XYZ file of N, CA and C in Angstrom:
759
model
N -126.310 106.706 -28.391
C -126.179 106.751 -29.849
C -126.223 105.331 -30.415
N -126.842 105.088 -31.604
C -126.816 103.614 -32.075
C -125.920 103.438 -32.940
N -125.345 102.068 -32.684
C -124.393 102.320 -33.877
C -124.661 101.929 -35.317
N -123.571 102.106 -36.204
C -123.747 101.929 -37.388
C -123.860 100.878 -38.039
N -124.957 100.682 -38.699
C -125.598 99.469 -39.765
C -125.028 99.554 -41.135
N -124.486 98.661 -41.710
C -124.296 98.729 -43.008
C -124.778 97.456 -43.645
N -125.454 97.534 -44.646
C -126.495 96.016 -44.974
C -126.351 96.736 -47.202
N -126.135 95.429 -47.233
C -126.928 95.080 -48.593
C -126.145 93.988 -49.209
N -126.988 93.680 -50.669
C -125.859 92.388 -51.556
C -124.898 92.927 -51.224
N -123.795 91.827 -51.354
C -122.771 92.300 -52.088
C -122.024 92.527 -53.370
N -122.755 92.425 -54.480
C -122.642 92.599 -55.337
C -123.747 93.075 -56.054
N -123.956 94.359 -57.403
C -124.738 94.858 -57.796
C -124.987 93.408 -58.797
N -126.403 92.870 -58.846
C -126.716 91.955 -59.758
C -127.819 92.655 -60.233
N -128.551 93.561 -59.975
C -129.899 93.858 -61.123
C -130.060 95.791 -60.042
N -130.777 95.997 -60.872
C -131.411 97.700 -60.358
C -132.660 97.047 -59.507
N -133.081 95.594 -59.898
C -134.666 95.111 -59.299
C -134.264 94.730 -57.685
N -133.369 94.036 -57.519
C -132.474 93.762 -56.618
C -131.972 94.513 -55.409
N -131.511 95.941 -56.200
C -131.185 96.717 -55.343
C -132.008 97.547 -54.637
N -133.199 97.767 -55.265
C -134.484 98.125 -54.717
C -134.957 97.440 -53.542
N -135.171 96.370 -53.931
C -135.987 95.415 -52.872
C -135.001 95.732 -52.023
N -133.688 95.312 -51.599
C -133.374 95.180 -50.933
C -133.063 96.825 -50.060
N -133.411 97.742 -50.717
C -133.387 99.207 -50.505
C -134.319 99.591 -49.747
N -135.712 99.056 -50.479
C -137.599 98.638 -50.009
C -137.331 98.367 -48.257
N -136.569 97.601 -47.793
C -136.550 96.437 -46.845
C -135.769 97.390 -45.657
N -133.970 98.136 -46.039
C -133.758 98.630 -45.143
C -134.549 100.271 -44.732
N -135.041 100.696 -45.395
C -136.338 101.455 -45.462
C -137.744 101.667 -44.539
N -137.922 100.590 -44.518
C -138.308 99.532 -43.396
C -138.464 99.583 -42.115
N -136.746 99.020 -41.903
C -136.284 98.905 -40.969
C -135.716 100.027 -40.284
N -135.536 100.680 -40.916
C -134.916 102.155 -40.750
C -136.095 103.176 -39.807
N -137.309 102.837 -40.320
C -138.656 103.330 -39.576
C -138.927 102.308 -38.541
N -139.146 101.542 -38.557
C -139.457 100.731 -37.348
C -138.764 100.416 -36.659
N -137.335 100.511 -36.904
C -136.220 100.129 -35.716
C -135.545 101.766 -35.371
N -136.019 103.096 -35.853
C -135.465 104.228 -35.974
C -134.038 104.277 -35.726
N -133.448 103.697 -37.182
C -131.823 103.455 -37.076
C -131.897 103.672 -38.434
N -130.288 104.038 -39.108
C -129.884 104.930 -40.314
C -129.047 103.490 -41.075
N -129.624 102.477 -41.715
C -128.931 101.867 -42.103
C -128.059 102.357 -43.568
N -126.779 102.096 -43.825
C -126.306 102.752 -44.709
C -126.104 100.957 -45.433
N -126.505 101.711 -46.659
C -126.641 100.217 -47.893
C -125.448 100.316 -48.585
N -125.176 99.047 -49.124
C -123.926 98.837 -49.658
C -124.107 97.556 -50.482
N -123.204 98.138 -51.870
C -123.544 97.178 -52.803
C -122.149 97.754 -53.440
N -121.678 96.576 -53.982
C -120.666 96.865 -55.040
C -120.820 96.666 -56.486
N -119.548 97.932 -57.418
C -119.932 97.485 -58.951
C -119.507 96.852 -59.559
N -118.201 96.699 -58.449
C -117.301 95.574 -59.234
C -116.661 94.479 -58.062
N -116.376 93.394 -58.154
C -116.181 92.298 -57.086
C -114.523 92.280 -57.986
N -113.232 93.263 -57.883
C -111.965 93.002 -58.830
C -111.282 91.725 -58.259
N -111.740 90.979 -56.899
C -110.751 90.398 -56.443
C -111.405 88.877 -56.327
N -112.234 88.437 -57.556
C -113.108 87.042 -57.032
C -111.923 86.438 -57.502
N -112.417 85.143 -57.138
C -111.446 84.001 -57.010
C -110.518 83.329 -58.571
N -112.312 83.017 -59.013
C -111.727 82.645 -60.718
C -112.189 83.995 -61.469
N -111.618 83.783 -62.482
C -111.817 84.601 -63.570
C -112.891 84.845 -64.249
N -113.816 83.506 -64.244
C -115.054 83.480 -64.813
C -116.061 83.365 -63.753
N -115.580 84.094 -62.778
C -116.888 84.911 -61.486
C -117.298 86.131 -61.654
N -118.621 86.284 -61.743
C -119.626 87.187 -61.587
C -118.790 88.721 -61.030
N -119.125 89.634 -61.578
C -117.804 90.608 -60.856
C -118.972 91.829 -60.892
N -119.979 92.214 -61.670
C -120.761 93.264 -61.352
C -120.867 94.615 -62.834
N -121.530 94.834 -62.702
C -121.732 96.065 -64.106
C -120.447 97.017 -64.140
N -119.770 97.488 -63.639
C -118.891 98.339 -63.656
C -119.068 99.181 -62.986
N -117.919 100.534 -63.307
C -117.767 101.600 -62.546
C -119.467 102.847 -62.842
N -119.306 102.997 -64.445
C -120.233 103.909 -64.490
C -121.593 103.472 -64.796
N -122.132 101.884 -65.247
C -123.194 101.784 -64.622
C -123.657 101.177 -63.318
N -122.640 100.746 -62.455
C -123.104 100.579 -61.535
C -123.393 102.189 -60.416
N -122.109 103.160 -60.568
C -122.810 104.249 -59.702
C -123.940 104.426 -60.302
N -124.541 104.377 -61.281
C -125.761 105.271 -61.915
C -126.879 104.327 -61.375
N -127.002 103.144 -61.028
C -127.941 101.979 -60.002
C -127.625 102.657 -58.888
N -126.850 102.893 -58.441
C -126.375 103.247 -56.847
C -127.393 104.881 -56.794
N -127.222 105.403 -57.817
C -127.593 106.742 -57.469
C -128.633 106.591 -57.342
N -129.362 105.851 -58.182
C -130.760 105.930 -58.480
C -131.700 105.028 -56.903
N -131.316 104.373 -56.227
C -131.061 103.641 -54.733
C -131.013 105.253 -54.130
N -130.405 105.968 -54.168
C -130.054 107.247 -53.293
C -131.519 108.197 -53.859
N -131.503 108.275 -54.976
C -133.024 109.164 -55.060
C -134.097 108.672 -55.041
N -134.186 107.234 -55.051
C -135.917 107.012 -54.590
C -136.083 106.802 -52.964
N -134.592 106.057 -52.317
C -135.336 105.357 -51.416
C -134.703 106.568 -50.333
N -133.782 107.818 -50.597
C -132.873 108.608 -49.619
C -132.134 107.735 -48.311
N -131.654 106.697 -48.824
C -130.725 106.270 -48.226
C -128.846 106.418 -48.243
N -128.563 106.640 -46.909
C -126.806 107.154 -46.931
C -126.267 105.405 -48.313
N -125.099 105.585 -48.529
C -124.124 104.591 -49.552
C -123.173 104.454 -49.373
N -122.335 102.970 -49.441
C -121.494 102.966 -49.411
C -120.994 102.226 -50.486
N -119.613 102.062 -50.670
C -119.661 101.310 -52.008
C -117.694 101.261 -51.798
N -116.888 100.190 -52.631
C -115.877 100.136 -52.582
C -115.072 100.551 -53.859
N -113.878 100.665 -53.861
C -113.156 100.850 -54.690
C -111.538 100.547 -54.742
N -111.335 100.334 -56.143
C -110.169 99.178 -55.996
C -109.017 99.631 -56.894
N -108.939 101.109 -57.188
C -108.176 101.801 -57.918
C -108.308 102.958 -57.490
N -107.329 104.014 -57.463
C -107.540 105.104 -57.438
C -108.447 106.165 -57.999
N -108.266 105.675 -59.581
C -108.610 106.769 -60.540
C -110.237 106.602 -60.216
N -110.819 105.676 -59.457
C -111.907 105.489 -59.587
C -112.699 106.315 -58.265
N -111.851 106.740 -57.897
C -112.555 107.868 -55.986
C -113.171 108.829 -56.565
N -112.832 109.589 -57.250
C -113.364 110.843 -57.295
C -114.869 110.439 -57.765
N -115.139 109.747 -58.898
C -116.652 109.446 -59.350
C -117.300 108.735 -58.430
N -116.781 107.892 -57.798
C -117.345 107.293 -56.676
C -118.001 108.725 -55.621
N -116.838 108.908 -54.839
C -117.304 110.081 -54.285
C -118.608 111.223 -54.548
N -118.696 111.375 -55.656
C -119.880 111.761 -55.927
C -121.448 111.129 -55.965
N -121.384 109.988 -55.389
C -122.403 109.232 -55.877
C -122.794 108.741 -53.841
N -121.522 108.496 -53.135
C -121.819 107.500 -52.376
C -121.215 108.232 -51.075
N -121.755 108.031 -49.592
C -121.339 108.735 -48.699
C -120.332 108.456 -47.972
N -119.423 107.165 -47.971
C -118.675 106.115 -47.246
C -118.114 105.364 -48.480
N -116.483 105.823 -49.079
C -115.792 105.128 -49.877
C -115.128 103.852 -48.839
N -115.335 102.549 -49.400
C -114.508 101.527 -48.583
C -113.252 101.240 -49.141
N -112.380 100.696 -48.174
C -110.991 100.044 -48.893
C -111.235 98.778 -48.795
N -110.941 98.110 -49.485
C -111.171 96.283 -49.138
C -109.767 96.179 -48.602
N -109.953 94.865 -47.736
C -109.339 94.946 -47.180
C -107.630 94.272 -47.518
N -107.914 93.467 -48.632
C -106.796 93.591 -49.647
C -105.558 94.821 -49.844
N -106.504 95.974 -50.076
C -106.030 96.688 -50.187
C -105.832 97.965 -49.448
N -105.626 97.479 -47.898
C -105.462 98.824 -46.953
C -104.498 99.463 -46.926
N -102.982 98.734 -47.375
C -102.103 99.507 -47.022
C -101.736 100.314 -48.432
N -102.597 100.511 -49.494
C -102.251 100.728 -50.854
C -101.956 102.482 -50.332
N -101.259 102.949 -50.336
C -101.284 104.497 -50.097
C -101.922 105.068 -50.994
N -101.719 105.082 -52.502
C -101.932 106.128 -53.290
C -104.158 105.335 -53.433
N -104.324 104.372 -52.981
C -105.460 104.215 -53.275
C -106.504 105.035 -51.605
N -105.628 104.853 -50.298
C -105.798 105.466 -49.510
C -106.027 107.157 -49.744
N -105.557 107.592 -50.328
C -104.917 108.940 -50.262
C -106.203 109.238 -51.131
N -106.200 108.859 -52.372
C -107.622 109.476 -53.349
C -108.633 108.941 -52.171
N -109.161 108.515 -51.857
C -110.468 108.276 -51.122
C -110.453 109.198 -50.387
N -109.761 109.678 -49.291
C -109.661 110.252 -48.650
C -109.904 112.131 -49.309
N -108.961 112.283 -50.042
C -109.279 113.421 -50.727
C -110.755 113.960 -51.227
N -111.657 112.956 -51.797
C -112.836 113.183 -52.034
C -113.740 113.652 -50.520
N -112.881 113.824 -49.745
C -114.036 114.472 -48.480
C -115.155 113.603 -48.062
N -115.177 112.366 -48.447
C -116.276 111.286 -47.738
C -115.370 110.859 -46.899
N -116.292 109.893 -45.741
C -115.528 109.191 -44.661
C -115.618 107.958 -45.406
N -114.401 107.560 -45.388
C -113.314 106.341 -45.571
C -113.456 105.227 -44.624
N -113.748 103.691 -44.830
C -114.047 102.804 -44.313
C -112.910 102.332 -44.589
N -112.168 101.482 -43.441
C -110.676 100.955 -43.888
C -111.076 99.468 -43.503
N -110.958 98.474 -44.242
C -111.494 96.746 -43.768
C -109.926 96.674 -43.388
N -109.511 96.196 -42.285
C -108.495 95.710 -41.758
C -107.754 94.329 -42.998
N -106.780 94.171 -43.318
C -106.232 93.058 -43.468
C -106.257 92.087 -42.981
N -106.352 90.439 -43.533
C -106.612 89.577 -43.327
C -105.057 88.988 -42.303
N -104.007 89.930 -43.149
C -102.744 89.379 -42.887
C -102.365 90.251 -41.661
N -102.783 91.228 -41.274
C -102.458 92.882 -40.293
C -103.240 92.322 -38.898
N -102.345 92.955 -38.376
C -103.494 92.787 -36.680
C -104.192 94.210 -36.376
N -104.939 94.631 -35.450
C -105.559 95.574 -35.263
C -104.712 96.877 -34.828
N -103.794 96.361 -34.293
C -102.435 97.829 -34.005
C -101.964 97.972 -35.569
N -101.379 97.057 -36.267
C -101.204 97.611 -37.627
C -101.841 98.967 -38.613
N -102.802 98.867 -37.689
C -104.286 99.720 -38.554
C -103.645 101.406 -38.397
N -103.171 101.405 -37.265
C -102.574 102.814 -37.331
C -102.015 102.926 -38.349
N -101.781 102.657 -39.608
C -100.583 103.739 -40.412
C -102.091 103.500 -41.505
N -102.540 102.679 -41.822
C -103.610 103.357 -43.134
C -104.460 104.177 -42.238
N -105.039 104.542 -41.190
C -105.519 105.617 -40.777
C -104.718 106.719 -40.875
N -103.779 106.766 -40.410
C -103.086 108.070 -40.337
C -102.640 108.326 -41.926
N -102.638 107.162 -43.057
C -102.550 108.059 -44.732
C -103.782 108.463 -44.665
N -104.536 108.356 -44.633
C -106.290 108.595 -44.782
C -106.158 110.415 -44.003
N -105.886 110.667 -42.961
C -106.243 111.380 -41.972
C -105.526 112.768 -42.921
N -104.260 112.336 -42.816
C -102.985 113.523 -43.375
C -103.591 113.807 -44.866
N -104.053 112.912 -45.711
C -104.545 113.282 -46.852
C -105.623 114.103 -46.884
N -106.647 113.979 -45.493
C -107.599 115.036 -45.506
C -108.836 114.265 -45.406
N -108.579 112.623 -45.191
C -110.611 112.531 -44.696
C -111.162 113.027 -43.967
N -112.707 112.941 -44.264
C -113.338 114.188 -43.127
C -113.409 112.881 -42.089
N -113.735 111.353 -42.295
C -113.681 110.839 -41.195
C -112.976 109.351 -41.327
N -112.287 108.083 -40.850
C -112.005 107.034 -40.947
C -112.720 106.082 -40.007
N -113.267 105.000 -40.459
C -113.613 103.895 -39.917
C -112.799 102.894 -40.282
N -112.728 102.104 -38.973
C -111.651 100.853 -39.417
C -112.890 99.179 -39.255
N -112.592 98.338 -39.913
C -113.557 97.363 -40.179
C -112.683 96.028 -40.313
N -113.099 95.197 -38.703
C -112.767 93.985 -38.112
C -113.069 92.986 -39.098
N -113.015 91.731 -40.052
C -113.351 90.924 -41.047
C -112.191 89.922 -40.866
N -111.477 89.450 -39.705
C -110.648 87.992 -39.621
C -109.532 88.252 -40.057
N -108.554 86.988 -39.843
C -107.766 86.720 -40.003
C -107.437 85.716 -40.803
N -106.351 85.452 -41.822
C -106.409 84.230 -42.774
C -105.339 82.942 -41.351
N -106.073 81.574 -41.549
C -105.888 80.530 -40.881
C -105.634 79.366 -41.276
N -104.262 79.374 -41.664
C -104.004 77.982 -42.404
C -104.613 78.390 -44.152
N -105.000 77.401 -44.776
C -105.958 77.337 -46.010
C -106.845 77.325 -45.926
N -107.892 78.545 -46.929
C -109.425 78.271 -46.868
C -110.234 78.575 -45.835
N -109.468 79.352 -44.296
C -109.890 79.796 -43.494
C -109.504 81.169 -42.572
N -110.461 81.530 -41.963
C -110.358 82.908 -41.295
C -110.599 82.604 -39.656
N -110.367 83.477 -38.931
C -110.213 83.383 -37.684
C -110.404 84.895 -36.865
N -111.196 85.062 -36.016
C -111.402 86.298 -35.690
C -110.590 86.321 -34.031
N -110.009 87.222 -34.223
C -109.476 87.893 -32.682
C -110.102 89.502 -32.243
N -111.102 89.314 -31.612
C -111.817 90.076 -31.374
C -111.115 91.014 -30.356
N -109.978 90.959 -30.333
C -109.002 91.981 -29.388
C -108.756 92.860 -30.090
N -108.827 92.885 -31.423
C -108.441 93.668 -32.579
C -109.609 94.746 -32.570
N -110.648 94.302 -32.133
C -111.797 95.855 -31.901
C -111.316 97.349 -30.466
N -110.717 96.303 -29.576
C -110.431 97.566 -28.224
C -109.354 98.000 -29.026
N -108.324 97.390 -29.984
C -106.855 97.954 -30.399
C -107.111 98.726 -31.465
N -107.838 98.364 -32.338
C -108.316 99.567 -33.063
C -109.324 100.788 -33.124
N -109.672 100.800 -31.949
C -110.340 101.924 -31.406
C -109.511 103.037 -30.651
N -108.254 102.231 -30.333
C -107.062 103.317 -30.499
C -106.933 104.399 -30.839
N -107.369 104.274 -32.875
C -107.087 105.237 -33.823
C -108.627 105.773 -34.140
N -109.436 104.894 -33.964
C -110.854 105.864 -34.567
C -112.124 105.186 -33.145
N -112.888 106.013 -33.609
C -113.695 105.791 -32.646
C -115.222 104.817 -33.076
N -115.193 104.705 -34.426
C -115.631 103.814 -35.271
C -115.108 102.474 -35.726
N -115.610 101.463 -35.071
C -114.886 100.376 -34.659
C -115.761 99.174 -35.781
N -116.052 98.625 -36.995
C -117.123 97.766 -37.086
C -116.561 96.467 -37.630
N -117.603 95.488 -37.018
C -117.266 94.154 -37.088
C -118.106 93.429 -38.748
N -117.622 93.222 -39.438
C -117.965 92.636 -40.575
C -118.111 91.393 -40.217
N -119.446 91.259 -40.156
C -120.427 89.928 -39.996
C -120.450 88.540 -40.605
N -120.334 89.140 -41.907
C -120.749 87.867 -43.098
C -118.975 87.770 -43.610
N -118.409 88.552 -44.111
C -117.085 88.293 -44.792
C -116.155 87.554 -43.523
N -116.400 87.864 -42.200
C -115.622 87.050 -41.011
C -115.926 85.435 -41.218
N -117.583 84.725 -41.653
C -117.290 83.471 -41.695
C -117.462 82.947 -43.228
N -116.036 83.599 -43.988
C -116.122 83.042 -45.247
C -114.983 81.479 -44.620
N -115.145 80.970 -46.001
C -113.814 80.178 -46.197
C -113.425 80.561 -47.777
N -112.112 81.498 -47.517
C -111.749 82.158 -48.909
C -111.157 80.833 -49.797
N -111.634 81.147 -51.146
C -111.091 80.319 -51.759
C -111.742 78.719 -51.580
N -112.381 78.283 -50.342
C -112.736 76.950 -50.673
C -113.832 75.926 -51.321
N -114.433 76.873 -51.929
C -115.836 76.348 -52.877
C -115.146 75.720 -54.340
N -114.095 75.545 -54.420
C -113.656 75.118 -56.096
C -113.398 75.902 -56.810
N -112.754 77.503 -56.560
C -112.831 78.030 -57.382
C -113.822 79.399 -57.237
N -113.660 79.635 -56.009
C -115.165 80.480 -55.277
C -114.795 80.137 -53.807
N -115.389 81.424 -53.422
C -115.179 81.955 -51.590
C -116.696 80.991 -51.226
N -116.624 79.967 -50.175
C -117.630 79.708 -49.135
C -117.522 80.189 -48.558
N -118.179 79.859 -47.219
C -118.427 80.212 -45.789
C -119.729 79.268 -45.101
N -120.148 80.009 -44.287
C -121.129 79.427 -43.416
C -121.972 80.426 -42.511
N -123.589 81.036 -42.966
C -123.705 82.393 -42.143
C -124.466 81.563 -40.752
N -124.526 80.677 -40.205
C -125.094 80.356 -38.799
C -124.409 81.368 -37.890
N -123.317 81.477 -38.517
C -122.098 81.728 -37.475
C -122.290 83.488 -37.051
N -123.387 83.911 -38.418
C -123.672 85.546 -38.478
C -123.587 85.891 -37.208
N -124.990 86.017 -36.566
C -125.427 86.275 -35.319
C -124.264 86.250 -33.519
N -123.612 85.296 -33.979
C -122.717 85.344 -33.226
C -121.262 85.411 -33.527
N -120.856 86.315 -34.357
C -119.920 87.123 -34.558
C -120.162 88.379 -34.374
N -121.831 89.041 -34.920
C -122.145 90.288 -33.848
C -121.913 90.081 -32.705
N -122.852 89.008 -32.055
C -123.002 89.360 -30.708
C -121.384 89.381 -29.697
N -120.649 88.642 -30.462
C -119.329 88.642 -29.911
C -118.571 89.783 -30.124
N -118.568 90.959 -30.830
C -118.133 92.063 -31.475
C -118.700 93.219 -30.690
N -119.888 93.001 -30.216
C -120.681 93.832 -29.208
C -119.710 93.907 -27.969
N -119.558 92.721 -27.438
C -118.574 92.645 -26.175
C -117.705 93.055 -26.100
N -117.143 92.969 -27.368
C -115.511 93.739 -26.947
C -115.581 95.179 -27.612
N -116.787 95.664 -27.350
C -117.084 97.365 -27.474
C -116.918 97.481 -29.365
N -117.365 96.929 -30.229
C -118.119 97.387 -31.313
C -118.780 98.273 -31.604
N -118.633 99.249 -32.300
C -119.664 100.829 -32.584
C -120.272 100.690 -33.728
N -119.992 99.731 -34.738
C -120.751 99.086 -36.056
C -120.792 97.936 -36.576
N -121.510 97.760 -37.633
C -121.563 96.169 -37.774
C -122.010 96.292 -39.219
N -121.710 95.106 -40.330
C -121.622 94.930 -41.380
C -122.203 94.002 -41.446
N -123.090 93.621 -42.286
C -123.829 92.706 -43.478
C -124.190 92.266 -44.456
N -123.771 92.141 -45.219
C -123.857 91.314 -46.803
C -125.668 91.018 -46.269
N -126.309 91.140 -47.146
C -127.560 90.429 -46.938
C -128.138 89.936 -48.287
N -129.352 89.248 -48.423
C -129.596 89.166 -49.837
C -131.339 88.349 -49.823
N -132.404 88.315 -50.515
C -133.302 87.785 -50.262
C -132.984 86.301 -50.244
N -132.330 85.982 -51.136
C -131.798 84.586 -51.884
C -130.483 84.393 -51.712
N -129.232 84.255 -50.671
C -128.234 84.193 -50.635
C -127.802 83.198 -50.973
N -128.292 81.944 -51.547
C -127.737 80.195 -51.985
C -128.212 81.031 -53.732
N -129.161 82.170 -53.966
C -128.755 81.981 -55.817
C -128.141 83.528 -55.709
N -127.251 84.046 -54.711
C -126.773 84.927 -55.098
C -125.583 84.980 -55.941
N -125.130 85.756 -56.620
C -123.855 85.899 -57.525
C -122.022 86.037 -57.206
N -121.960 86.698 -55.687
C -120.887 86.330 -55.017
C -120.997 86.303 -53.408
N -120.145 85.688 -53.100
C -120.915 85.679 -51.360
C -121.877 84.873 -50.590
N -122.567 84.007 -51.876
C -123.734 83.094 -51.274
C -123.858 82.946 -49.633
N -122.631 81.911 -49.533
C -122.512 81.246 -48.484
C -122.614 81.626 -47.136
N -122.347 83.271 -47.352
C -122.273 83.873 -45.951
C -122.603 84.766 -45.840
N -123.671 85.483 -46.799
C -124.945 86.705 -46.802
C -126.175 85.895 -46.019
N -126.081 87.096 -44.857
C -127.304 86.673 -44.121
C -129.054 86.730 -45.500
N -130.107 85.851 -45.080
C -130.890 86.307 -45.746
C -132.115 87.140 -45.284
N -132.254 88.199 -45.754
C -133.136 89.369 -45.835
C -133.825 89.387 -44.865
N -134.307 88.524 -44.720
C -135.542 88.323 -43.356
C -134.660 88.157 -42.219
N -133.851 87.618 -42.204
C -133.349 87.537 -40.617
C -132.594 88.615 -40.395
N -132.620 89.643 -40.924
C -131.700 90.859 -40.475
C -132.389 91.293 -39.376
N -133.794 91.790 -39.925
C -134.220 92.531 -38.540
C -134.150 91.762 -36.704
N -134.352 90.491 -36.842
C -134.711 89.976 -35.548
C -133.126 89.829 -35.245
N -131.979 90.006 -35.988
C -130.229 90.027 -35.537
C -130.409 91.941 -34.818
N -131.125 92.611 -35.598
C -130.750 94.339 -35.384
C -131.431 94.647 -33.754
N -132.650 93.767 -33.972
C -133.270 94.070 -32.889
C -132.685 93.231 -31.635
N -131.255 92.186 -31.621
C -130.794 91.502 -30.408
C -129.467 92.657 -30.063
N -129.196 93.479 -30.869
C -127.787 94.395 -31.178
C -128.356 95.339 -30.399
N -129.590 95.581 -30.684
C -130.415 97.237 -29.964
C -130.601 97.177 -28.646
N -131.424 95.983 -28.195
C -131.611 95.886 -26.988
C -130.573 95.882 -26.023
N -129.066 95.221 -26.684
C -128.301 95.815 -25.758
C -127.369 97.128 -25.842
N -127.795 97.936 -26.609
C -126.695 98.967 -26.659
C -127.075 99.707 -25.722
């Protein structure tokens, strides 16, 4: 079985945008015969400053998202950062995420879950990978049809993250969907002035290191232009190098 791809901006910046980059896993999806599930957000609630780029909103961004789902029939994923906001989500997208801010939020756990999509849980920056048991198990008791839990670092000192890749065998514990978030693992939160850096060299080998310690998915921010993208620059792989990263992931699964 191959595992799971999740690729797109991270942030909704245009309907032109989301295409291309829709165009691309489309693509790849035929020539690498793998189900990439795209992901774009409508709202970025947790950027740094106030006067950062945050995304169209709730109801025009699902209505971009949908419209991504009827031309190109690709699966969706998409996040959410309030409760009241699952149920419309749910209708639009196949995989509600929790950021990882907000995993242990119960009542934001609990609506996702209720909408009958499988629930992506991003681990906490501050949580280790055994922690992960109790937002799975609100997710589970509330009634998701499925939970994924999603590896993305540890906070390290200031301005930095740190990955313990022990946290993939420990959270496979609770689900059997294990994925390593690629691009958000080599941010540096907060250290651009006012804005999240990072550094994506580091992409490629945070998969390939995530593979080893038994990884079943993998995450990507991607973008054609990731230095003029709107959030995330620094550590969205760009567009073109996805495939020759998918095709080093394939050969060894």
């Amino acid at each position: 079985m191959h595992p799971v791809f999740i690729a797109g901006p991270c942030v909704i910046e245009s309907q032109e945008l989301l295409y291309q980059v829709a165009e691309k896993m489309v693509e790849l999806n035929e020539k690498l015969g793998i189900d990439i599930i795209f992901k774009s957000s409508f709202d970025k609630a947790n950027r740094t400053s106030i006067r950062s780029f945050r995304g169209p909103g709730l109801e025009k961004g699902l209505e971009m998202l949908a419209n991504v789902k009827s031309r190109f029939g690709l699966q969706l994923l998409t996040d959410i950062h309030e409760s009241c906001q699952a149920q419309a989500v749910g209708e639009v997208v196949d995989v509600i995420q929790i950021p990882a801010f907000l995993c242990r939020q119960t009542d934001l756990l609990v609506a996702a879950a209720q909408t009958g999509k499988i629930v992506n849980i991003k681990k906490a920056q501050f949580l280790s990978g055994v922690d992960m048991q109790y937002p799975v198990e609100k997710a589970r008791e509330a009634g998701a049809k499925d939970v994924w839990l999603t590896e993305r670092g540890n906070s390290f000192g200031y301005n930095n993250l740190v990955v313990d890749f022990r946290n993939i065998p420990d959270m496979k514990e609770f689900t059997s969907t294990v994925i390593m978030d690629c691009t958000h693992s080599v941010q540096r939160p907060g250290g651009g002035g006012g804005k999240t850096s990072g550094d994506r060299r580091f992409v490629p080998s945070m998969a390939l290191a995530a593979q080893a310690f038994g990884a079943t998915g993998y995450f990507f921010e991607v973008h054609p232009n990731p230095d003029q993208g709107l959030s995330d620059g620094p550590n969205m792989l760009k567009l073109d190098d996805l495939e020759p990263l998918l095709n080093r992931l394939l050969e060894r699964v």
